[in-house]
GROMACS .gro file of C-alpha atoms in nm:
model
  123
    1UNK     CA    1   0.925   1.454   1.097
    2UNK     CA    2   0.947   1.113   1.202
    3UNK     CA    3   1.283   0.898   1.092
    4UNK     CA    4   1.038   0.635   0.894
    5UNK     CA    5   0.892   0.949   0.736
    6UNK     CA    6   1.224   1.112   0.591
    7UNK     CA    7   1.323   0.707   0.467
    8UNK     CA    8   0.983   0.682   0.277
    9UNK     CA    9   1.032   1.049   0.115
   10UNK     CA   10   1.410   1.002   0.093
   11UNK     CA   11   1.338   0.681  -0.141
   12UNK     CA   12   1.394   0.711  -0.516
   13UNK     CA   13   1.121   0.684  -0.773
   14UNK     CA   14   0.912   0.422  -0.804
   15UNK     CA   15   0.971   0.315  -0.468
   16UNK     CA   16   0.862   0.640  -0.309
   17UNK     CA   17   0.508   0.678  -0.450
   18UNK     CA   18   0.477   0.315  -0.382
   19UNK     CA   19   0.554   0.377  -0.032
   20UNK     CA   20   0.336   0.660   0.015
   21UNK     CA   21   0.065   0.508  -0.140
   22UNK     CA   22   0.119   0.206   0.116
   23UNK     CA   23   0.151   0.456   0.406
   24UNK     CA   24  -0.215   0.640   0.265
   25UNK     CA   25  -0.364   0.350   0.268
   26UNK     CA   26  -0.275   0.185   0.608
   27UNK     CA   27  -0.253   0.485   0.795
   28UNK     CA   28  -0.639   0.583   0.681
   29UNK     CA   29  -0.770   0.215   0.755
   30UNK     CA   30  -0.628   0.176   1.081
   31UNK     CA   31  -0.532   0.566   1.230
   32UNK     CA   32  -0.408   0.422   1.590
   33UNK     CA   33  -0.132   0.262   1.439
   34UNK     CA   34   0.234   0.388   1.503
   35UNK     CA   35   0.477   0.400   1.252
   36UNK     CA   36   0.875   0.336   1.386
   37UNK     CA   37   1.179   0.321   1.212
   38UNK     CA   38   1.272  -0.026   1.330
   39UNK     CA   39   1.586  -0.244   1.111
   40UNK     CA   40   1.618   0.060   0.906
   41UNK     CA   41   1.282  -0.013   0.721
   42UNK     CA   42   0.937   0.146   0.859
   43UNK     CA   43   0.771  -0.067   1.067
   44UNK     CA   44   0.410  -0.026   1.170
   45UNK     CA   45   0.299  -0.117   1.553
   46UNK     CA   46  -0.032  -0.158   1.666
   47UNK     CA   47  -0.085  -0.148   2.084
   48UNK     CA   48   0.228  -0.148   2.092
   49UNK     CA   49   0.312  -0.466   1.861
   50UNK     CA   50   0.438  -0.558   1.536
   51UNK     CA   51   0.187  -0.538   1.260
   52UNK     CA   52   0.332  -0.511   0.956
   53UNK     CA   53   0.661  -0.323   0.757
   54UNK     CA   54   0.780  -0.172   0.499
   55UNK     CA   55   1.084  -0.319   0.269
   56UNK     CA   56   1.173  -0.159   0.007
   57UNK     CA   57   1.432  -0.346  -0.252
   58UNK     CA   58   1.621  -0.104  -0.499
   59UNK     CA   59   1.821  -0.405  -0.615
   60UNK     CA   60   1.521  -0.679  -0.707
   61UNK     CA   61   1.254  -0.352  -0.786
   62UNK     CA   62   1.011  -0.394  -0.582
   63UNK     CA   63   0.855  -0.298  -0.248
   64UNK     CA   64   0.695  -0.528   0.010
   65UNK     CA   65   0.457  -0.512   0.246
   66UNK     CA   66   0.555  -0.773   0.531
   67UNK     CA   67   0.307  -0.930   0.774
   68UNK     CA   68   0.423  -0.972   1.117
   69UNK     CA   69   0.150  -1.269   1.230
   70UNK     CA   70   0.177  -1.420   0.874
   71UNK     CA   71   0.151  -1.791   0.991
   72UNK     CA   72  -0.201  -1.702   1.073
   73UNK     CA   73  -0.304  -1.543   0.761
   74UNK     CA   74  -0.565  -1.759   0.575
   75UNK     CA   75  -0.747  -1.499   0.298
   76UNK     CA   76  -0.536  -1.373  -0.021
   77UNK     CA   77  -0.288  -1.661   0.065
   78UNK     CA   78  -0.223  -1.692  -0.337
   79UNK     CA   79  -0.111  -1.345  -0.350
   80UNK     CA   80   0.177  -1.353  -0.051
   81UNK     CA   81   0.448  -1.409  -0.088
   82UNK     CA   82   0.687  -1.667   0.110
   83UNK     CA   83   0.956  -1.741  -0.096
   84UNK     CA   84   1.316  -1.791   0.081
   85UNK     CA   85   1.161  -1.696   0.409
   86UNK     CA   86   1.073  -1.901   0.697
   87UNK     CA   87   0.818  -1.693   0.905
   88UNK     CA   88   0.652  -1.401   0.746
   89UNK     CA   89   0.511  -1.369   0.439
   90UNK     CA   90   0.431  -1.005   0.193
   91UNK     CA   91   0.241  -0.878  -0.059
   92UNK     CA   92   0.473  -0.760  -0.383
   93UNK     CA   93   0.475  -0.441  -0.582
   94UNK     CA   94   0.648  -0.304  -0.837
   95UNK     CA   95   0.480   0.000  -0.954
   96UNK     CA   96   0.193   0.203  -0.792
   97UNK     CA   97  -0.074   0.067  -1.021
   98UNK     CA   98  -0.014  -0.282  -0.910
   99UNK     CA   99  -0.164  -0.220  -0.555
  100UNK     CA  100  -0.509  -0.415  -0.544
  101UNK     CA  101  -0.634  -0.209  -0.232
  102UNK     CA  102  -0.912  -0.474  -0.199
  103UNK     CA  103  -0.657  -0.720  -0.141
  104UNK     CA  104  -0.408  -0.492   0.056
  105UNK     CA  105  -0.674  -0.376   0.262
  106UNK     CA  106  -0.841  -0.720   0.336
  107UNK     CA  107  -0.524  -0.860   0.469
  108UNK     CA  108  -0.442  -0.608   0.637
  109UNK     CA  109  -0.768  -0.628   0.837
  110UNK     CA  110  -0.703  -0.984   0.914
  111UNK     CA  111  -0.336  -0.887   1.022
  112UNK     CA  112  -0.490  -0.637   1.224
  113UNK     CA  113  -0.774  -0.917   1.390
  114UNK     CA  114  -0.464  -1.153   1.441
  115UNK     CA  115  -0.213  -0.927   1.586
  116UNK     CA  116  -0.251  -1.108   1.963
  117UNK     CA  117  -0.217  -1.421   1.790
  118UNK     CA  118   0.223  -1.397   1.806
  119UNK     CA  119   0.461  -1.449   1.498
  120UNK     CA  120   0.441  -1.855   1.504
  121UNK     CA  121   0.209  -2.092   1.476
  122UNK     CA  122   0.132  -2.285   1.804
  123UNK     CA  123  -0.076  -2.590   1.821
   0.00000   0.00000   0.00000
């Protein structure tokens, strides 16, 4: 078993099915991704890059789902979240029935079209 697999099933309740719902859903959209245990958190790489990672937070409640080439992102920009950050932005979840896989899944797709595009903004 991978390390970022033990984390995800070591996690207490909610934050485990939350995870594992996360880890369903971007594992079956994009299967040659490559999930690490990077920073302590999982961290997903695609062709060998940052795509996007997992942060759980037991003491806030919540679980995000962090998007490496953020800066870029242009669809679902109401629903990420930025706050006390200066780079990457995440969609937030509290509970398992608050994951809008239309909206998961559609920026995850433009993540996924950006990922050669680098974590800033370059004019």
């Amino acid at each position: 078993m991978k390390p970022a697999e033990a984390y995800i099933l070591n996690q207490p309740e909610p934050f485990k099915s939350i995870l594992l719902h996360l880890q369903i859903l971007i594992e079956g959209s994009f299967p040659e991704v490559d999930l690490q245990f990077k920073w302590k958190i999982p961290f997903y790489y695609l062709d060998g890059k940052p795509f996007c990672y997992l942060n759980p937070s037991k003491k806030k409640g919540y679980v995000d789902v962090v998007f490496w080439v953020s800066t870029h992102l242009t669809k679902y920009n109401e629903f990420l979240i930025s706050e006390n950050r200066k780079v990457v932005k995440s969609l937030r979840y509290t509970s398992i029935n608050e994951i809008n896989e239309e909206i998961l899944l559609t920026v995850l797709e433009e993540a996924h079209q950006l990922k050669d595009k680098g974590f800033y903004k370059r004019n």
